[in-house]
PDB file of C-alpha atoms in Angstrom:
ATOM      1  CA  MET A   1      42.935  84.284  92.084  1.00 88.00           C
ATOM      2  CA  THR A   2      43.108  87.116  93.534  1.00 95.00           C
ATOM      3  CA  GLN A   3      44.087  90.228  92.074  1.00 97.00           C
ATOM      4  CA  LEU A   4      45.906  92.424  93.179  1.00 98.00           C
ATOM      5  CA  VAL A   5      47.012  95.710  91.284  1.00 98.00           C
ATOM      6  CA  ASP A   6      49.781  98.935  91.448  1.00 97.00           C
ATOM      7  CA  ASP A   7      47.857 102.776  92.009  1.00 97.00           C
ATOM      8  CA  ARG A   8      47.834 102.407  87.793  1.00 96.00           C
ATOM      9  CA  VAL A   9      45.177  99.660  87.489  1.00 96.00           C
ATOM     10  CA  LEU A  10      43.277 100.460  90.297  1.00 96.00           C
ATOM     11  CA  ALA A  11      42.919 104.410  89.002  1.00 95.00           C
ATOM     12  CA  ALA A  12      41.216 102.216  86.032  1.00 94.00           C
ATOM     13  CA  VAL A  13      38.608 100.670  88.070  1.00 94.00           C
ATOM     14  CA  LEU A  14      37.603 103.282  90.248  1.00 93.00           C
ATOM     15  CA  ARG A  15      36.932 104.778  86.920  1.00 90.00           C
ATOM     16  CA  GLY A  16      34.447 101.806  86.013  1.00 88.00           C
ATOM     17  CA  ASP A  17      36.689 100.137  83.487  1.00 91.00           C
ATOM     18  CA  SER A  18      36.838  96.226  84.226  1.00 91.00           C
ATOM     19  CA  PRO A  19      39.674  94.305  86.440  1.00 92.00           C
ATOM     20  CA  PRO A  20      42.208  92.455  84.522  1.00 93.00           C
ATOM     21  CA  LYS A  21      40.113  89.282  85.979  1.00 92.00           C
ATOM     22  CA  ALA A  22      36.818  90.258  85.731  1.00 88.00           C
ATOM     23  CA  GLN A  23      34.629  88.376  88.050  1.00 88.00           C
ATOM     24  CA  GLU A  24      38.334  87.851  91.029  1.00 93.00           C
ATOM     25  CA  PRO A  25      38.212  89.954  93.752  1.00 96.00           C
ATOM     26  CA  VAL A  26      40.689  92.840  93.428  1.00 97.00           C
ATOM     27  CA  TYR A  27      42.758  94.425  96.257  1.00 98.00           C
ATOM     28  CA  THR A  28      45.680  96.289  96.519  1.00 98.00           C
ATOM     29  CA  THR A  29      47.998  98.042  98.567  1.00 98.00           C
ATOM     30  CA  GLY A  30      48.063 101.189 101.313  1.00 97.00           C
ATOM     31  CA  TYR A  31      51.202 102.511  99.574  1.00 97.00           C
ATOM     32  CA  TRP A  32      49.618 101.920  96.176  1.00 98.00           C
ATOM     33  CA  TYR A  33      46.663 103.330  96.889  1.00 97.00           C
ATOM     34  CA  VAL A  34      48.709 106.913  98.625  1.00 96.00           C
ATOM     35  CA  ARG A  35      50.072 106.917  95.537  1.00 96.00           C
ATOM     36  CA  LEU A  36      47.436 107.460  93.953  1.00 95.00           C
ATOM     37  CA  CYS A  37      45.042 110.122  96.004  1.00 93.00           C
ATOM     38  CA  ARG A  38      48.528 111.635  95.888  1.00 93.00           C
ATOM     39  CA  ALA A  39      49.312 111.489  91.811  1.00 93.00           C
ATOM     40  CA  VAL A  40      45.395 112.189  91.988  1.00 90.00           C
ATOM     41  CA  LEU A  41      45.692 115.152  94.190  1.00 85.00           C
ATOM     42  CA  THR A  42      48.652 116.793  92.509  1.00 83.00           C
ATOM     43  CA  SER A  43      47.188 116.528  89.356  1.00 79.00           C
ATOM     44  CA  SER A  44      47.153 119.947  87.683  1.00 61.00           C
ATOM     45  CA  GLY A  45      44.188 118.715  85.821  1.00 62.00           C
ATOM     46  CA  SER A  46      42.489 118.286  88.421  1.00 61.00           C
ATOM     47  CA  SER A  47      42.082 122.049  89.944  1.00 62.00           C
ATOM     48  CA  GLY A  48      40.461 122.008  86.747  1.00 65.00           C
ATOM     49  CA  VAL A  49      37.655 119.709  87.881  1.00 64.00           C
ATOM     50  CA  LEU A  50      37.620 121.431  91.307  1.00 63.00           C
ATOM     51  CA  SER A  51      37.246 124.574  90.010  1.00 60.00           C
ATOM     52  CA  THR A  52      33.762 123.749  88.219  1.00 65.00           C
ATOM     53  CA  SER A  53      33.029 121.808  90.875  1.00 63.00           C
ATOM     54  CA  PHE A  54      33.610 122.842  94.532  1.00 68.00           C
ATOM     55  CA  ALA A  55      35.173 126.874  93.433  1.00 67.00           C
ATOM     56  CA  SER A  56      32.940 128.432  96.032  1.00 72.00           C
ATOM     57  CA  LEU A  57      33.664 125.844  99.165  1.00 76.00           C
ATOM     58  CA  PRO A  58      35.660 127.056 102.274  1.00 81.00           C
ATOM     59  CA  ARG A  59      39.375 125.230 101.247  1.00 81.00           C
ATOM     60  CA  ALA A  60      39.329 122.896 104.850  1.00 82.00           C
ATOM     61  CA  MET A  61      35.072 121.076 102.887  1.00 79.00           C
ATOM     62  CA  ARG A  62      37.024 120.955  99.737  1.00 79.00           C
ATOM     63  CA  ASP A  63      39.554 119.335 101.045  1.00 79.00           C
ATOM     64  CA  GLN A  64      36.664 116.901 102.864  1.00 80.00           C
ATOM     65  CA  ALA A  65      35.257 116.388  99.208  1.00 79.00           C
ATOM     66  CA  MET A  66      38.001 115.613  98.290  1.00 81.00           C
ATOM     67  CA  GLN A  67      39.570 112.599 100.659  1.00 82.00           C
ATOM     68  CA  ALA A  68      35.663 111.656  99.941  1.00 81.00           C
ATOM     69  CA  LEU A  69      36.072 111.159  96.449  1.00 82.00           C
ATOM     70  CA  LEU A  70      39.302 109.694  97.235  1.00 88.00           C
ATOM     71  CA  GLU A  71      37.623 107.367  99.751  1.00 88.00           C
ATOM     72  CA  LEU A  72      38.386 104.122  98.009  1.00 92.00           C
ATOM     73  CA  PRO A  73      34.739 101.810  97.823  1.00 91.00           C
ATOM     74  CA  ASP A  74      34.264  98.506 100.189  1.00 92.00           C
ATOM     75  CA  GLU A  75      34.829  95.795  96.928  1.00 93.00           C
ATOM     76  CA  ILE A  76      37.853  97.327  96.907  1.00 96.00           C
ATOM     77  CA  GLY A  77      40.630  95.543  99.635  1.00 97.00           C
ATOM     78  CA  LEU A  78      43.424  95.901 101.068  1.00 97.00           C
ATOM     79  CA  GLU A  79      45.065  94.382 104.355  1.00 97.00           C
ATOM     80  CA  SER A  80      46.753  96.494 106.687  1.00 96.00           C
ATOM     81  CA  LEU A  81      49.624  96.788 107.137  1.00 96.00           C
ATOM     82  CA  ARG A  82      48.537  94.954 111.116  1.00 97.00           C
ATOM     83  CA  THR A  83      48.190  92.006 108.842  1.00 97.00           C
ATOM     84  CA  LEU A  84      51.184  91.665 106.199  1.00 98.00           C
ATOM     85  CA  ALA A  85      53.796  93.359 108.658  1.00 97.00           C
ATOM     86  CA  PRO A  86      55.225  90.571 110.382  1.00 97.00           C
ATOM     87  CA  LEU A  87      55.357  88.735 106.187  1.00 98.00           C
ATOM     88  CA  MET A  88      57.225  91.932 105.074  1.00 98.00           C
ATOM     89  CA  GLY A  89      59.931  91.854 108.034  1.00 97.00           C
ATOM     90  CA  GLN A  90      60.016  87.806 107.095  1.00 97.00           C
ATOM     91  CA  LEU A  91      60.266  88.596 103.137  1.00 98.00           C
ATOM     92  CA  SER A  92      62.884  91.669 103.155  1.00 97.00           C
ATOM     93  CA  ARG A  93      65.644  90.014 104.773  1.00 96.00           C
ATOM     94  CA  ARG A  94      65.632  87.733 101.042  1.00 96.00           C
ATOM     95  CA  HIS A  95      64.455  90.831  99.018  1.00 97.00           C
ATOM     96  CA  GLN A  96      66.444  94.018  98.751  1.00 96.00           C
ATOM     97  CA  LEU A  97      62.987  95.565  98.463  1.00 97.00           C
ATOM     98  CA  ASN A  98      61.913  99.517  98.735  1.00 97.00           C
ATOM     99  CA  VAL A  99      58.848  99.537 100.898  1.00 97.00           C
ATOM    100  CA  LEU A 100      56.539  99.840  98.093  1.00 98.00           C
ATOM    101  CA  GLY A 101      58.158  97.234  97.222  1.00 98.00           C
ATOM    102  CA  ILE A 102      58.051  94.335  99.979  1.00 98.00           C
ATOM    103  CA  GLU A 103      54.366  95.889 101.187  1.00 98.00           C
ATOM    104  CA  ALA A 104      53.711  94.693  97.342  1.00 98.00           C
ATOM    105  CA  LEU A 105      55.079  91.398  97.314  1.00 98.00           C
ATOM    106  CA  ALA A 106      54.375  90.529 101.269  1.00 98.00           C
ATOM    107  CA  ALA A 107      50.418  91.406 100.191  1.00 98.00           C
ATOM    108  CA  ALA A 108      50.256  89.600  97.329  1.00 98.00           C
ATOM    109  CA  VAL A 109      52.128  86.663  99.179  1.00 98.00           C
ATOM    110  CA  PHE A 110      49.574  86.192 101.684  1.00 98.00           C
ATOM    111  CA  LEU A 111      46.650  86.596  99.545  1.00 98.00           C
ATOM    112  CA  GLU A 112      48.138  83.594  97.092  1.00 97.00           C
ATOM    113  CA  ALA A 113      46.809  86.399  94.491  1.00 97.00           C
ATOM    114  CA  ASP A 114      48.642  87.524  90.871  1.00 96.00           C
ATOM    115  CA  VAL A 115      49.625  91.017  90.448  1.00 98.00           C
ATOM    116  CA  TYR A 116      48.131  93.072  87.997  1.00 97.00           C
ATOM    117  CA  LEU A 117      51.690  96.237  87.356  1.00 97.00           C
ATOM    118  CA  SER A 118      51.305  98.855  84.371  1.00 96.00           C
ATOM    119  CA  ALA A 119      54.686  99.484  83.882  1.00 95.00           C
ATOM    120  CA  PRO A 120      57.268  97.464  84.328  1.00 95.00           C
ATOM    121  CA  SER A 121      59.046  96.923  88.069  1.00 96.00           C
ATOM    122  CA  PRO A 122      61.925  94.695  87.780  1.00 97.00           C
ATOM    123  CA  ARG A 123      63.222  94.335  91.537  1.00 97.00           C
ATOM    124  CA  LEU A 124      59.041  93.274  92.393  1.00 98.00           C
ATOM    125  CA  GLU A 125      58.266  90.875  89.688  1.00 97.00           C
ATOM    126  CA  GLU A 126      62.219  88.650  90.217  1.00 97.00           C
ATOM    127  CA  ALA A 127      61.325  88.533  93.993  1.00 98.00           C
ATOM    128  CA  LEU A 128      57.116  87.497  93.347  1.00 98.00           C
ATOM    129  CA  THR A 129      58.996  84.817  90.447  1.00 97.00           C
ATOM    130  CA  ALA A 130      60.970  84.400  93.625  1.00 97.00           C
ATOM    131  CA  GLU A 131      57.875  83.865  95.900  1.00 97.00           C
ATOM    132  CA  ASN A 132      56.020  81.979  93.280  1.00 97.00           C
ATOM    133  CA  ARG A 133      53.683  84.508  92.991  1.00 97.00           C
ATOM    134  CA  ARG A 134      53.155  85.507  89.620  1.00 96.00           C
ATOM    135  CA  ALA A 135      53.049  89.046  87.906  1.00 97.00           C
ATOM    136  CA  VAL A 136      51.460  90.684  85.190  1.00 96.00           C
ATOM    137  CA  ILE A 137      52.057  93.776  83.462  1.00 96.00           C
ATOM    138  CA  ILE A 138      48.966  95.975  81.556  1.00 92.00           C
ATOM    139  CA  GLU A 139      50.278  98.176  79.147  1.00 75.00           C
TER     140      GLU A 139
ATOM    141  CA  MET B   1      13.972 126.067  93.657  1.00 62.00           C
ATOM    142  CA  SER B   2      17.696 128.607  93.212  1.00 71.00           C
ATOM    143  CA  ALA B   3      19.633 125.353  93.014  1.00 69.00           C
ATOM    144  CA  ARG B   4      17.757 123.464  90.920  1.00 69.00           C
ATOM    145  CA  ARG B   5      17.280 126.314  88.809  1.00 70.00           C
ATOM    146  CA  ARG B   6      20.943 127.458  88.760  1.00 70.00           C
ATOM    147  CA  TRP B   7      21.899 123.159  88.434  1.00 69.00           C
ATOM    148  CA  GLY B   8      18.924 122.531  85.254  1.00 72.00           C
ATOM    149  CA  LEU B   9      17.589 120.110  87.538  1.00 71.00           C
ATOM    150  CA  ALA B  10      13.959 122.272  86.692  1.00 72.00           C
ATOM    151  CA  ASP B  11      12.616 118.985  85.792  1.00 74.00           C
ATOM    152  CA  GLY B  12      14.092 116.297  87.625  1.00 72.00           C
ATOM    153  CA  GLY B  13      17.368 114.742  87.219  1.00 73.00           C
ATOM    154  CA  ARG B  14      20.979 113.009  89.727  1.00 73.00           C
ATOM    155  CA  VAL B  15      22.690 115.074  92.497  1.00 74.00           C
ATOM    156  CA  GLY B  16      25.402 113.570  94.135  1.00 75.00           C
ATOM    157  CA  CYS B  17      25.562 112.892  97.795  1.00 77.00           C
ATOM    158  CA  LEU B  18      29.728 113.244  99.552  1.00 77.00           C
ATOM    159  CA  ASP B  19      29.328 112.258 102.861  1.00 77.00           C
ATOM    160  CA  LEU B  20      32.131 114.223 104.310  1.00 75.00           C
ATOM    161  CA  GLY B  21      31.824 112.824 108.535  1.00 75.00           C
ATOM    162  CA  ASN B  22      30.537 116.150 110.122  1.00 77.00           C
ATOM    163  CA  GLY B  23      27.947 117.238 107.014  1.00 79.00           C
ATOM    164  CA  VAL B  24      27.304 115.925 103.053  1.00 80.00           C
ATOM    165  CA  LEU B  25      27.176 118.309  99.988  1.00 78.00           C
ATOM    166  CA  LEU B  26      24.983 117.916  96.947  1.00 76.00           C
ATOM    167  CA  ILE B  27      26.506 117.635  93.846  1.00 75.00           C
ATOM    168  CA  PRO B  28      24.824 118.445  90.342  1.00 70.00           C
ATOM    169  CA  GLY B  29      25.273 115.823  88.415  1.00 71.00           C
ATOM    170  CA  GLU B  30      26.906 112.321  90.025  1.00 75.00           C
ATOM    171  CA  ILE B  31      29.381 110.906  92.573  1.00 79.00           C
ATOM    172  CA  GLU B  32      31.183 108.378  90.211  1.00 81.00           C
ATOM    173  CA  GLU B  33      31.145 111.282  87.387  1.00 82.00           C
ATOM    174  CA  LEU B  34      33.010 113.521  89.161  1.00 81.00           C
ATOM    175  CA  ARG B  35      35.486 110.932  90.166  1.00 86.00           C
ATOM    176  CA  ARG B  36      36.668 109.598  86.880  1.00 87.00           C
ATOM    177  CA  GLU B  37      37.044 113.191  86.292  1.00 84.00           C
ATOM    178  CA  LEU B  38      39.065 113.411  88.646  1.00 85.00           C
ATOM    179  CA  LEU B  39      40.831 110.326  87.758  1.00 90.00           C
ATOM    180  CA  ASP B  40      41.070 111.038  84.404  1.00 89.00           C
ATOM    181  CA  SER B  41      42.916 114.759  85.328  1.00 87.00           C
ATOM    182  CA  VAL B  42      46.113 112.631  85.804  1.00 91.00           C
ATOM    183  CA  SER B  43      48.297 112.684  83.238  1.00 91.00           C
ATOM    184  CA  ASP B  44      50.744 110.337  81.394  1.00 91.00           C
ATOM    185  CA  GLN B  45      53.443 112.046  82.543  1.00 91.00           C
ATOM    186  CA  GLU B  46      52.429 111.924  86.363  1.00 92.00           C
ATOM    187  CA  TRP B  47      52.393 108.870  86.798  1.00 94.00           C
ATOM    188  CA  VAL B  48      55.347 108.827  84.771  1.00 94.00           C
ATOM    189  CA  ALA B  49      56.264 110.318  87.935  1.00 95.00           C
ATOM    190  CA  ALA B  50      53.759 108.408  90.884  1.00 95.00           C
ATOM    191  CA  GLN B  51      55.293 106.058  89.084  1.00 96.00           C
ATOM    192  CA  ALA B  52      59.359 107.458  90.719  1.00 96.00           C
ATOM    193  CA  GLY B  53      57.359 108.010  93.677  1.00 96.00           C
ATOM    194  CA  PHE B  54      57.987 111.631  93.813  1.00 95.00           C
ATOM    195  CA  GLY B  55      61.306 111.469  93.943  1.00 94.00           C
ATOM    196  CA  ASP B  56      60.401 109.457  97.160  1.00 95.00           C
ATOM    197  CA  PRO B  57      62.428 106.122  96.802  1.00 96.00           C
ATOM    198  CA  GLU B  58      60.003 104.557  99.463  1.00 96.00           C
ATOM    199  CA  LEU B  59      57.236 105.166  96.795  1.00 96.00           C
ATOM    200  CA  ALA B  60      59.419 104.634  94.100  1.00 97.00           C
ATOM    201  CA  SER B  61      58.962 101.330  91.845  1.00 97.00           C
ATOM    202  CA  GLU B  62      62.255  98.993  91.054  1.00 94.00           C
TER     203      GLU B  62
END
């Protein structure tokens, strides 16, 4: 069963931790990935890492290096909006979710995935249940 | 030679390679280790801010 993970679970996987289901394909969504990147790039701690590793680089090169570090490995799947948009449109007619939530719901339905969340998301969980998808909270 | 000395690689060791698209950046140590440091640098409080969408309702966990 494919596992769809949120940003914080994705961070753990990228750090080298085992995914919730060791042998199953790992996917995330575009907006969870955006949120992860934003969390890292705006983190006060990341400036410490940057200062030790990239301090002498020109700004443009530092930015490119950060982007390279945050590149999603091939083994993490991500369905594009090209694939998900029609389904997102359909699902948004019966579920009141923001764009992050509707993308996650559509990805879960499309991939027939279990969804692993690092914190409760009651509205998303309710929508997943309604669409016969399972949500697991990992805290 | 000077990079090897500065990076403590006189007796060998690992360097990481970052593809910047228009060039390659070599760094002392492994890329995976640097990536881990970056990911670990996000505090619990900052993850809470992420779950709140950084103030953007469209990015918030609902």
